[in-house]
């Protein structure tokens, strides 16, 4: 006798059968979904991560794709361009107009590459830092270890006729002046008989004499014509402190105690005249004013313990070796030591003497005094600047005399020479970066407002490593560019900036191009 299973039991048996079948199918190797492929490996490098060039080279490698559909270059999250990557290690150029300058010039980049395989897999490279200053062109010496121009140089001419004048000490050990063309080929040279140092100054060609002066503090000076012939010089025993050029091309030279006029045609080192009245020596370079030469010096007058700044007027066309002043103006008395005079500078026409006074807490003020009146008060006092928070080391008129640069160890203010007001953008000084110090200043053309700071470490023998460009005081800093090697700069006759960056010579873009993208 048997009975029919109840309906619930039958259902359980059916389910058990299904479970058994499923386990059998599993045991028989039913296919699983394929594993997800790994993303591609993307690498971006920058062969020259600190670059002043027309474009920036990046190197891309993509591994792990059967084929690459697309590679995009980004600066952080900002898309720059898509590059035609195919395979292996490939170099691509980022043109100057393909980079965004929202963070200024020279721009600090953080570059990455985003690659997509043809099957849709994608990945991003690790970010690579780079500094890029766009320029017009780079000139390199044919010798991989050669340097196109000397450490410091000046540019003359413009366009295809530009050349570069520099002072160097070749293997002979004798200071030599070189002229190099725009291809880096030496066209002229002459041994000068004075050494070249980082402090050597090369003046522009004088429009009257058609000559330039090359001088090294503590060593001497030579006058050189356009054909690189020496026509004038100081004597070998003369201790040169400073040199300024007269309108006719003659030099006003000073040693520790005297001021003399040296003709640009006198190769024997004798002077047309010498003024010896500044017992403690002139306190700044003398200035030609009409038919006279103004010499600033300090003295302590009889029956007084207060030092005075005095300007002596010397007959520019005199011929005595014991010149006496035509007149003297007692400009002002100052609180301080006789042998620690204030920083002074003349205006270009000699009508004004600018004086930087040091106050408590290392603060300074600049005062403009007439050289035609005594006392620097009342009508003789033209203006007094606001208090600046650092001691000042130099005062320098520029931009056709309309501006006066008040230069400290690390900071610069630009004053309106007509009223002494600070003209810096926002009233903020232009500063050297970090611990760097202002080593040199490069001006634009005589009537232009450009101003360049060359900054370097406070180490003996160090050279500038940073340039800060200002296209006008009111607009403020235009760009700053720092290198680990060294740099220098000059401005050609058209106002274009040229820089020596390491061993290479670089022509910057017109400053208006930089200003167009300056945030």
Short mmCIF file of C-alpha atoms in Angstrom, two decimals:
data_model
loop_
_atom_site.label_atom_id
_atom_site.label_comp_id
_atom_site.label_asym_id
_atom_site.label_seq_id
_atom_site.Cartn_x
_atom_site.Cartn_y
_atom_site.Cartn_z
CA UNK A 1 0.00 0.00 0.00
CA UNK A 2 1.36 3.35 -0.81
CA UNK A 3 0.21 6.90 -0.57
CA UNK A 4 0.67 9.99 -2.71
CA UNK A 5 3.00 12.55 -1.24
CA UNK A 6 1.39 15.69 -0.02
CA UNK A 7 1.76 18.78 -2.23
CA UNK A 8 4.18 20.63 0.06
CA UNK A 9 6.53 17.64 0.07
CA UNK A 10 6.55 17.60 -3.71
CA UNK A 11 7.58 21.22 -3.87
CA UNK A 12 10.44 20.58 -1.50
CA UNK A 13 11.65 17.74 -3.64
CA UNK A 14 11.51 19.93 -6.74
CA UNK A 15 13.57 22.63 -5.06
CA UNK A 16 16.12 20.06 -3.96
CA UNK A 17 16.39 18.89 -7.54
CA UNK A 18 17.05 22.42 -8.77
CA UNK A 19 19.68 22.95 -6.11
CA UNK A 20 21.36 19.69 -7.10
CA UNK A 21 21.37 20.67 -10.76
CA UNK A 22 22.84 24.07 -10.01
CA UNK A 23 25.66 22.53 -8.03
CA UNK A 24 26.33 20.11 -10.84
CA UNK A 25 26.53 22.93 -13.39
CA UNK A 26 28.91 24.83 -11.09
CA UNK A 27 31.10 21.83 -10.70
CA UNK A 28 31.16 21.48 -14.45
CA UNK A 29 32.82 24.96 -14.94
CA UNK A 30 30.11 27.45 -15.83
CA UNK A 31 32.14 30.56 -17.12
CA UNK A 32 32.68 33.52 -14.69
CA UNK A 33 32.77 37.20 -15.78
CA UNK A 34 36.28 38.14 -17.01
CA UNK A 35 38.44 40.17 -14.55
CA UNK A 36 38.57 43.96 -15.04
CA UNK A 37 41.88 45.00 -16.75
CA UNK A 38 44.23 47.28 -14.86
CA UNK A 39 44.24 50.96 -15.85
CA UNK A 40 47.14 52.14 -18.05
CA UNK A 41 50.33 53.47 -16.51
CA UNK A 42 50.86 57.12 -17.51
CA UNK A 43 54.11 59.03 -16.98
CA UNK A 44 54.81 62.69 -17.70
CA UNK A 45 58.23 64.29 -17.17
CA UNK A 46 59.65 67.73 -17.94
CA UNK A 47 63.24 67.44 -19.28
CA UNK A 48 64.02 71.07 -18.31
CA UNK A 49 61.73 71.90 -15.39
CA UNK A 50 62.99 75.50 -15.12
CA UNK A 51 62.77 76.97 -18.60
CA UNK A 52 62.97 80.38 -20.26
CA UNK A 53 62.16 79.47 -23.85
CA UNK A 54 59.54 79.95 -26.59
CA UNK A 55 57.89 76.65 -25.55
CA UNK A 56 58.03 74.02 -22.81
CA UNK A 57 58.88 70.40 -23.65
CA UNK A 58 57.03 67.56 -21.89
CA UNK A 59 57.71 63.84 -22.27
CA UNK A 60 54.87 61.31 -22.13
CA UNK A 61 54.89 57.50 -21.82
CA UNK A 62 51.71 55.38 -21.73
CA UNK A 63 51.92 51.64 -20.95
CA UNK A 64 49.12 49.06 -20.67
CA UNK A 65 46.97 50.01 -23.69
CA UNK A 66 46.61 47.96 -26.85
CA UNK A 67 46.19 51.37 -28.45
CA UNK A 68 45.83 54.87 -27.04
CA UNK A 69 42.73 56.83 -27.94
CA UNK A 70 43.66 60.18 -26.41
CA UNK A 71 46.23 61.94 -24.21
CA UNK A 72 45.43 65.33 -22.66
CA UNK A 73 47.88 67.60 -20.85
CA UNK A 74 46.66 69.52 -17.80
CA UNK A 75 48.07 72.09 -15.41
CA UNK A 76 46.48 70.88 -12.20
CA UNK A 77 42.84 70.64 -13.29
CA UNK A 78 43.13 73.14 -16.14
CA UNK A 79 43.10 71.57 -19.60
CA UNK A 80 45.97 72.76 -21.82
CA UNK A 81 45.96 70.64 -24.99
CA UNK A 82 45.44 67.20 -26.55
CA UNK A 83 48.65 65.69 -27.95
CA UNK A 84 48.96 63.12 -30.79
CA UNK A 85 50.44 60.32 -28.72
CA UNK A 86 50.92 56.92 -30.38
CA UNK A 87 53.43 54.78 -28.46
CA UNK A 88 56.69 54.72 -26.54
CA UNK A 89 58.36 57.83 -25.16
CA UNK A 90 57.23 60.95 -27.02
CA UNK A 91 58.09 64.63 -26.58
CA UNK A 92 55.54 67.40 -27.10
CA UNK A 93 55.79 71.18 -27.02
CA UNK A 94 53.55 73.42 -24.97
CA UNK A 95 53.58 76.75 -26.81
CA UNK A 96 53.54 79.95 -24.79
CA UNK A 97 49.94 80.68 -25.84
CA UNK A 98 48.80 77.21 -24.75
CA UNK A 99 49.67 77.84 -21.11
CA UNK A 100 47.45 79.75 -18.72
CA UNK A 101 49.08 82.51 -16.66
CA UNK A 102 46.46 82.89 -13.95
CA UNK A 103 49.19 82.45 -11.34
CA UNK A 104 51.47 85.04 -12.91
CA UNK A 105 54.81 85.10 -14.71
CA UNK A 106 57.04 83.14 -14.66
CA UNK A 107 54.25 80.62 -14.11
CA UNK A 108 54.67 77.76 -11.64
CA UNK A 109 53.09 74.74 -13.28
CA UNK A 110 51.96 71.35 -11.97
CA UNK A 111 51.61 69.27 -15.12
CA UNK A 112 49.93 65.89 -15.59
CA UNK A 113 48.88 63.71 -18.52
CA UNK A 114 45.50 61.96 -18.72
CA UNK A 115 45.51 58.98 -21.08
CA UNK A 116 42.54 56.99 -22.38
CA UNK A 117 42.91 53.56 -24.00
CA UNK A 118 40.82 52.63 -27.03
CA UNK A 119 38.80 50.28 -24.78
CA UNK A 120 37.90 53.17 -22.48
CA UNK A 121 40.34 52.55 -19.63
CA UNK A 122 41.95 55.76 -18.35
CA UNK A 123 44.52 56.98 -15.86
CA UNK A 124 46.41 60.14 -14.82
CA UNK A 125 50.16 60.63 -14.31
CA UNK A 126 51.71 61.97 -11.14
CA UNK A 127 52.02 65.79 -11.21
CA UNK A 128 55.36 67.28 -12.29
CA UNK A 129 56.41 70.77 -11.20
CA UNK A 130 57.83 73.21 -13.76
CA UNK A 131 58.63 76.91 -14.02
CA UNK A 132 58.16 78.49 -17.42
CA UNK A 133 58.98 81.99 -18.64
CA UNK A 134 57.93 82.49 -22.27
CA UNK A 135 60.53 84.31 -24.37
CA UNK A 136 61.07 85.11 -28.04
CA UNK A 137 64.23 83.07 -28.63
CA UNK A 138 67.20 81.34 -27.03
CA UNK A 139 70.76 81.57 -28.39
CA UNK A 140 73.16 78.77 -27.43
CA UNK A 141 76.91 78.53 -27.89
CA UNK A 142 78.01 75.86 -30.41
CA UNK A 143 80.25 74.48 -27.67
CA UNK A 144 77.95 72.60 -25.23
CA UNK A 145 80.05 73.99 -22.37
CA UNK A 146 80.43 77.45 -23.89
CA UNK A 147 78.77 80.66 -22.76
CA UNK A 148 77.35 83.00 -25.42
CA UNK A 149 78.10 86.27 -23.61
CA UNK A 150 80.20 87.24 -20.60
CA UNK A 151 78.68 87.09 -17.13
CA UNK A 152 77.63 90.74 -17.36
CA UNK A 153 77.03 92.51 -20.65
CA UNK A 154 75.21 95.35 -22.37
CA UNK A 155 73.19 95.20 -25.57
CA UNK A 156 73.61 97.68 -28.41
CA UNK A 157 71.61 98.08 -31.59
CA UNK A 158 68.35 96.26 -32.16
CA UNK A 159 66.67 93.69 -34.39
CA UNK A 160 69.12 91.81 -36.61
CA UNK A 161 71.83 94.38 -35.84
CA UNK A 162 71.88 93.78 -32.10
CA UNK A 163 75.27 92.98 -30.53
CA UNK A 164 76.46 92.35 -26.99
CA UNK A 165 79.41 93.99 -25.24
CA UNK A 166 80.95 92.19 -22.30
CA UNK A 167 84.06 92.19 -20.14
CA UNK A 168 85.89 88.97 -19.38
CA UNK A 169 89.19 87.55 -18.21
CA UNK A 170 90.32 84.88 -20.71
CA UNK A 171 93.16 82.44 -20.15
CA UNK A 172 95.68 85.26 -20.55
CA UNK A 173 94.34 86.76 -17.32
CA UNK A 174 94.06 90.21 -18.89
CA UNK A 175 90.71 91.98 -18.78
CA UNK A 176 89.30 91.92 -22.31
CA UNK A 177 86.31 93.63 -23.88
CA UNK A 178 84.31 91.52 -26.34
CA UNK A 179 81.62 92.26 -28.91
CA UNK A 180 79.44 89.26 -29.79
CA UNK A 181 76.82 89.22 -32.54
CA UNK A 182 73.30 87.78 -32.26
CA UNK A 183 74.60 84.37 -33.35
CA UNK A 184 77.11 84.30 -30.50
CA UNK A 185 80.14 84.92 -32.75
CA UNK A 186 82.90 87.18 -31.38
CA UNK A 187 83.29 90.13 -33.76
CA UNK A 188 85.68 92.41 -31.81
CA UNK A 189 87.90 92.21 -28.76
CA UNK A 190 90.53 94.35 -27.06
CA UNK A 191 92.70 93.89 -23.99
CA UNK A 192 92.05 96.80 -21.64
CA UNK A 193 94.78 96.57 -19.04
CA UNK A 194 92.22 96.56 -16.20
CA UNK A 195 90.62 93.46 -14.69
CA UNK A 196 86.99 92.50 -15.21
CA UNK A 197 84.92 91.78 -12.10
CA UNK A 198 81.27 91.52 -11.19
CA UNK A 199 81.41 95.25 -10.41
CA UNK A 200 82.76 96.33 -13.81
CA UNK A 201 80.55 98.94 -15.49
CA UNK A 202 80.17 99.36 -19.25
CA UNK A 203 78.49 102.61 -20.27
CA UNK A 204 76.45 103.19 -23.41
CA UNK A 205 78.04 104.85 -26.44
CA UNK A 206 78.12 108.59 -25.88
CA UNK A 207 76.29 110.33 -28.77
CA UNK A 208 78.93 113.09 -28.97
CA UNK A 209 82.23 111.26 -28.53
CA UNK A 210 80.97 107.98 -30.05
CA UNK A 211 82.83 106.17 -27.28
CA UNK A 212 81.97 104.24 -24.16
CA UNK A 213 83.74 103.97 -20.82
CA UNK A 214 84.55 100.65 -19.17
CA UNK A 215 85.56 100.91 -15.54
CA UNK A 216 86.22 98.65 -12.59
CA UNK A 217 86.12 100.10 -9.06
CA UNK A 218 89.52 100.04 -7.42
CA UNK A 219 91.24 99.30 -10.73
CA UNK A 220 90.70 101.96 -13.41
CA UNK A 221 88.84 103.01 -16.54
CA UNK A 222 89.31 103.05 -20.32
CA UNK A 223 87.51 104.88 -23.14
CA UNK A 224 86.77 102.64 -26.13
CA UNK A 225 85.53 103.75 -29.54
CA UNK A 226 83.12 101.90 -31.84
CA UNK A 227 86.04 100.06 -33.49
CA UNK A 228 87.29 98.81 -30.12
CA UNK A 229 90.27 101.13 -29.98
CA UNK A 230 91.24 102.50 -26.58
CA UNK A 231 91.58 106.30 -26.69
CA UNK A 232 91.65 107.26 -23.01
CA UNK A 233 92.41 105.70 -19.65
CA UNK A 234 93.24 106.34 -16.02
CA UNK A 235 96.84 105.89 -14.89
CA UNK A 236 97.81 102.49 -13.45
CA UNK A 237 98.26 103.98 -9.96
CA UNK A 238 94.88 105.73 -9.81
CA UNK A 239 92.40 104.25 -7.31
CA UNK A 240 89.04 104.67 -9.02
CA UNK A 241 85.95 104.82 -6.82
CA UNK A 242 83.33 105.95 -9.34
CA UNK A 243 82.91 107.36 -12.83
CA UNK A 244 80.17 109.39 -14.52
CA UNK A 245 80.06 110.61 -18.11
CA UNK A 246 79.82 114.25 -19.18
CA UNK A 247 77.70 115.42 -22.10
CA UNK A 248 80.73 115.53 -24.43
CA UNK A 249 81.91 112.03 -23.46
CA UNK A 250 84.66 113.01 -21.00
CA UNK A 251 84.66 111.24 -17.63
CA UNK A 252 84.26 112.67 -14.14
CA UNK A 253 86.26 110.31 -11.96
CA UNK A 254 86.78 110.28 -8.24
CA UNK A 255 89.14 108.50 -5.94
CA UNK A 256 88.98 108.49 -2.16
CA UNK A 257 89.56 112.24 -1.85
CA UNK A 258 89.42 114.04 -5.20
CA UNK A 259 87.29 114.62 -8.29
CA UNK A 260 88.93 114.98 -11.71
CA UNK A 261 87.99 115.43 -15.35
CA UNK A 262 89.52 112.85 -17.68
CA UNK A 263 89.24 113.53 -21.40
CA UNK A 264 88.14 110.64 -23.58
CA UNK A 265 91.16 111.32 -25.81
CA UNK A 266 93.80 111.20 -23.07
CA UNK A 267 95.46 107.80 -23.01
CA UNK A 268 98.19 108.97 -20.63
CA UNK A 269 95.94 109.20 -17.59
CA UNK A 270 96.54 112.90 -16.86
CA UNK A 271 93.56 115.01 -15.86
CA UNK A 272 92.31 118.29 -17.28
CA UNK A 273 91.61 119.43 -13.73
CA UNK A 274 91.38 118.07 -10.19
CA UNK A 275 89.38 119.29 -7.20
CA UNK A 276 90.78 118.37 -3.78
CA UNK A 277 88.52 120.37 -1.48
CA UNK A 278 86.40 117.44 -0.30
CA UNK A 279 88.69 116.40 2.57
CA UNK A 280 86.72 113.26 3.42
CA UNK A 281 85.98 112.61 -0.23
CA UNK A 282 82.82 113.10 -2.30
CA UNK A 283 79.77 111.29 -0.89
CA UNK A 284 78.24 110.49 -4.30
CA UNK A 285 79.21 110.81 -7.97
CA UNK A 286 79.62 114.41 -9.18
CA UNK A 287 77.06 115.84 -11.60
CA UNK A 288 77.48 118.13 -14.59
CA UNK A 289 75.21 121.19 -14.51
CA UNK A 290 75.64 123.58 -17.39
CA UNK A 291 79.22 124.82 -17.40
CA UNK A 292 79.87 123.57 -13.88
CA UNK A 293 80.36 120.31 -12.04
CA UNK A 294 78.65 119.78 -8.69
CA UNK A 295 80.54 117.83 -6.03
CA UNK A 296 78.71 116.80 -2.82
CA UNK A 297 80.80 116.29 0.31
CA UNK A 298 80.53 116.51 4.09
CA UNK A 299 82.44 118.72 6.47
CA UNK A 300 82.28 119.89 10.06
CA UNK A 301 82.37 123.65 10.04
CA UNK A 302 84.38 125.71 12.50
CA UNK A 303 82.75 126.15 15.93
CA UNK A 304 80.17 123.45 15.13
CA UNK A 305 79.86 119.83 16.10
CA UNK A 306 77.13 119.14 13.54
CA UNK A 307 78.20 117.72 10.16
CA UNK A 308 77.09 119.55 7.04
CA UNK A 309 76.39 118.36 3.52
CA UNK A 310 77.95 120.86 1.12
CA UNK A 311 77.82 121.10 -2.66
CA UNK A 312 80.88 122.62 -4.36
CA UNK A 313 80.48 124.18 -7.81
CA UNK A 314 83.54 123.55 -10.00
CA UNK A 315 84.25 125.20 -13.37
CA UNK A 316 83.76 122.31 -15.80
CA UNK A 317 86.22 123.84 -18.28
CA UNK A 318 88.98 124.68 -15.80
CA UNK A 319 92.55 123.44 -16.25
CA UNK A 320 94.10 123.59 -12.77
CA UNK A 321 95.22 120.64 -10.70
CA UNK A 322 94.19 122.65 -7.62
CA UNK A 323 90.71 123.75 -8.65
CA UNK A 324 88.87 126.07 -6.29
CA UNK A 325 85.06 126.14 -6.15
CA UNK A 326 83.22 128.87 -8.00
CA UNK A 327 80.81 128.74 -5.07
CA UNK A 328 79.68 126.39 -2.30
CA UNK A 329 76.18 125.73 -0.98
CA UNK A 330 75.59 124.46 2.55
CA UNK A 331 72.64 122.22 1.81
CA UNK A 332 71.80 120.99 5.31
CA UNK A 333 73.11 119.80 8.67
CA UNK A 334 72.42 116.24 9.76
CA UNK A 335 72.48 114.27 12.99
CA UNK A 336 75.09 111.58 12.68
CA UNK A 337 78.75 110.82 12.40
CA UNK A 338 80.96 112.76 10.01
CA UNK A 339 82.25 109.56 8.44
CA UNK A 340 78.73 108.11 8.03
CA UNK A 341 77.06 110.59 5.68
CA UNK A 342 73.53 110.10 4.37
CA UNK A 343 72.87 108.48 1.00
CA UNK A 344 72.64 111.14 -1.72
CA UNK A 345 72.09 111.42 -5.48
CA UNK A 346 71.65 114.28 -7.94
CA UNK A 347 68.80 114.69 -10.36
CA UNK A 348 69.80 114.35 -14.02
CA UNK A 349 69.95 118.13 -14.48
CA UNK A 350 71.76 118.75 -11.19
CA UNK A 351 69.05 121.06 -9.86
CA UNK A 352 68.10 118.74 -7.00
CA UNK A 353 70.04 116.78 -4.42
CA UNK A 354 68.10 113.81 -3.07
CA UNK A 355 69.04 112.77 0.46
CA UNK A 356 68.04 109.65 2.40
CA UNK A 357 67.95 110.23 6.16
CA UNK A 358 68.09 107.34 8.63
CA UNK A 359 65.77 107.57 11.63
CA UNK A 360 65.16 105.38 14.69
CA UNK A 361 64.05 101.77 14.30
CA UNK A 362 65.88 101.56 10.96
CA UNK A 363 63.40 103.79 9.20
CA UNK A 364 64.21 106.28 6.42
CA UNK A 365 62.87 109.35 4.69
CA UNK A 366 63.94 110.92 1.43
CA UNK A 367 64.26 114.68 1.12
CA UNK A 368 64.64 116.72 -2.08
CA UNK A 369 66.79 119.84 -1.73
CA UNK A 370 67.49 122.57 -4.26
CA UNK A 371 71.14 122.89 -5.20
CA UNK A 372 70.65 126.57 -5.98
CA UNK A 373 69.71 127.55 -2.41
CA UNK A 374 71.14 126.84 1.00
CA UNK A 375 69.54 125.24 4.02
CA UNK A 376 67.02 122.84 2.45
CA UNK A 377 64.10 124.56 4.10
CA UNK A 378 61.47 126.95 2.91
CA UNK A 379 61.87 127.47 -0.84
CA UNK A 380 64.97 125.24 -0.83
CA UNK A 381 63.00 122.22 0.44
CA UNK A 382 61.13 120.68 -2.47
CA UNK A 383 59.52 117.76 -0.66
CA UNK A 384 59.88 115.09 2.03
CA UNK A 385 58.74 111.51 1.45
CA UNK A 386 56.71 109.36 3.80
CA UNK A 387 58.67 107.25 6.26
CA UNK A 388 59.95 104.04 4.72
CA UNK A 389 60.45 101.03 7.04
CA UNK A 390 64.05 100.14 6.08
CA UNK A 391 67.44 101.82 5.75
CA UNK A 392 68.18 102.91 2.19
CA UNK A 393 71.38 102.00 0.37
CA UNK A 394 70.92 103.86 -2.95
CA UNK A 395 68.86 106.56 -4.60
CA UNK A 396 68.51 106.35 -8.39
CA UNK A 397 66.61 108.69 -10.72
CA UNK A 398 65.12 107.04 -13.83
CA UNK A 399 62.34 107.35 -16.42
CA UNK A 400 63.63 110.69 -17.74
CA UNK A 401 64.06 111.85 -14.14
CA UNK A 402 60.35 111.56 -13.35
CA UNK A 403 60.90 108.74 -10.85
CA UNK A 404 63.36 108.15 -8.03
CA UNK A 405 64.09 104.60 -6.89
CA UNK A 406 64.67 104.36 -3.14
CA UNK A 407 66.57 101.09 -2.79
CA UNK A 408 67.07 99.15 0.43
CA UNK A 409 68.75 95.80 0.93
CA UNK A 410 65.71 93.83 -0.22
CA UNK A 411 62.99 96.39 -0.99
CA UNK A 412 62.44 99.20 -3.52
CA UNK A 413 60.00 102.10 -3.54
CA UNK A 414 59.44 104.37 -6.53
CA UNK A 415 58.92 108.02 -5.70
CA UNK A 416 57.45 110.73 -7.89
CA UNK A 417 60.40 113.10 -8.24
CA UNK A 418 58.10 116.13 -8.43
CA UNK A 419 56.45 115.60 -5.03
CA UNK A 420 58.01 112.57 -3.31
CA UNK A 421 54.82 110.49 -3.29
CA UNK A 422 55.15 106.71 -3.47
CA UNK A 423 53.97 105.53 -6.88
CA UNK A 424 54.24 101.75 -6.31
CA UNK A 425 51.08 99.83 -7.10
CA UNK A 426 49.07 99.77 -3.90
CA UNK A 427 51.91 101.58 -2.16
CA UNK A 428 53.67 98.22 -1.73
CA UNK A 429 57.41 97.89 -2.27
CA UNK A 430 58.89 95.59 -4.91
CA UNK A 431 60.98 93.03 -3.05
CA UNK A 432 63.64 90.39 -3.64
CA UNK A 433 62.44 86.85 -2.92
CA UNK A 434 63.17 85.15 0.39
CA UNK A 435 66.67 85.82 1.67
CA UNK A 436 67.98 87.17 -1.64
CA UNK A 437 69.37 90.70 -1.72
CA UNK A 438 69.33 93.37 -4.38
CA UNK A 439 72.72 93.18 -6.09
CA UNK A 440 72.24 95.24 -9.24
CA UNK A 441 69.68 97.38 -11.04
CA UNK A 442 69.07 97.55 -14.79
CA UNK A 443 67.17 100.51 -16.20
CA UNK A 444 65.27 100.68 -19.46
CA UNK A 445 65.96 103.33 -22.07
CA UNK A 446 66.56 106.83 -20.59
CA UNK A 447 62.98 108.01 -21.12
CA UNK A 448 61.19 104.72 -20.39
CA UNK A 449 59.70 103.56 -17.06
CA UNK A 450 61.09 99.99 -17.04
CA UNK A 451 63.09 98.91 -14.02
CA UNK A 452 64.74 95.54 -13.34
CA UNK A 453 66.10 94.17 -10.07
CA UNK A 454 68.88 91.57 -10.09
CA UNK A 455 68.94 89.71 -6.79
CA UNK A 456 71.31 87.15 -5.33
CA UNK A 457 72.37 85.47 -2.09
CA UNK A 458 74.31 87.36 0.54
CA UNK A 459 77.50 85.42 -0.14
CA UNK A 460 80.86 86.84 -1.18
CA UNK A 461 81.37 86.41 -4.90
CA UNK A 462 77.78 85.36 -5.52
CA UNK A 463 76.03 86.36 -8.73
CA UNK A 464 72.37 87.29 -9.30
CA UNK A 465 69.93 84.41 -9.43
CA UNK A 466 66.67 86.30 -9.75
CA UNK A 467 65.31 89.01 -12.01
CA UNK A 468 62.24 91.07 -11.08
CA UNK A 469 60.78 93.13 -13.94
CA UNK A 470 58.67 96.25 -13.48
CA UNK A 471 57.20 97.80 -16.62
CA UNK A 472 56.05 100.88 -14.71
CA UNK A 473 55.88 101.76 -11.04
CA UNK A 474 52.12 102.26 -11.09
CA UNK A 475 51.44 98.84 -12.64
CA UNK A 476 53.74 97.02 -10.23
CA UNK A 477 55.72 93.83 -10.68
CA UNK A 478 55.43 92.29 -14.13
CA UNK A 479 57.33 89.04 -13.62
CA UNK A 480 60.04 87.46 -11.51
CA UNK A 481 62.21 84.58 -12.63
CA UNK A 482 64.71 82.70 -10.48
CA UNK A 483 67.36 80.17 -11.50
CA UNK A 484 69.75 77.94 -9.60
CA UNK A 485 72.77 78.98 -11.70
CA UNK A 486 73.09 82.72 -12.40
CA UNK A 487 71.71 85.40 -14.68
CA UNK A 488 72.23 88.98 -15.84
CA UNK A 489 70.43 91.28 -18.25
CA UNK A 490 70.57 94.33 -20.50
CA UNK A 491 68.18 96.35 -22.68
CA UNK A 492 68.85 96.98 -26.36
CA UNK A 493 68.23 100.23 -28.24
CA UNK A 494 64.61 99.31 -28.93
CA UNK A 495 63.93 98.59 -25.26
CA UNK A 496 63.89 94.78 -25.62
CA UNK A 497 65.17 92.85 -22.63
CA UNK A 498 67.99 90.34 -23.11
CA UNK A 499 69.03 87.93 -20.36
CA UNK A 500 71.95 85.62 -19.83
CA UNK A 501 70.42 82.56 -18.19
CA UNK A 502 73.20 80.17 -17.27
CA UNK A 503 75.24 79.78 -20.48
CA UNK A 504 72.46 80.81 -22.83
CA UNK A 505 71.36 84.19 -24.16
CA UNK A 506 67.62 84.82 -24.12
CA UNK A 507 65.53 87.53 -25.79
CA UNK A 508 62.43 88.25 -23.74
CA UNK A 509 59.04 88.99 -25.26
CA UNK A 510 58.03 92.64 -25.52
CA UNK A 511 56.92 93.70 -22.04
CA UNK A 512 53.47 94.53 -23.42
CA UNK A 513 53.02 90.82 -24.23
CA UNK A 514 53.68 89.88 -20.62
CA UNK A 515 51.36 92.59 -19.35
CA UNK A 516 48.59 91.30 -21.63
CA UNK A 517 48.41 88.02 -19.65
CA UNK A 518 49.37 89.37 -16.23
CA UNK A 519 46.47 88.70 -13.84
#
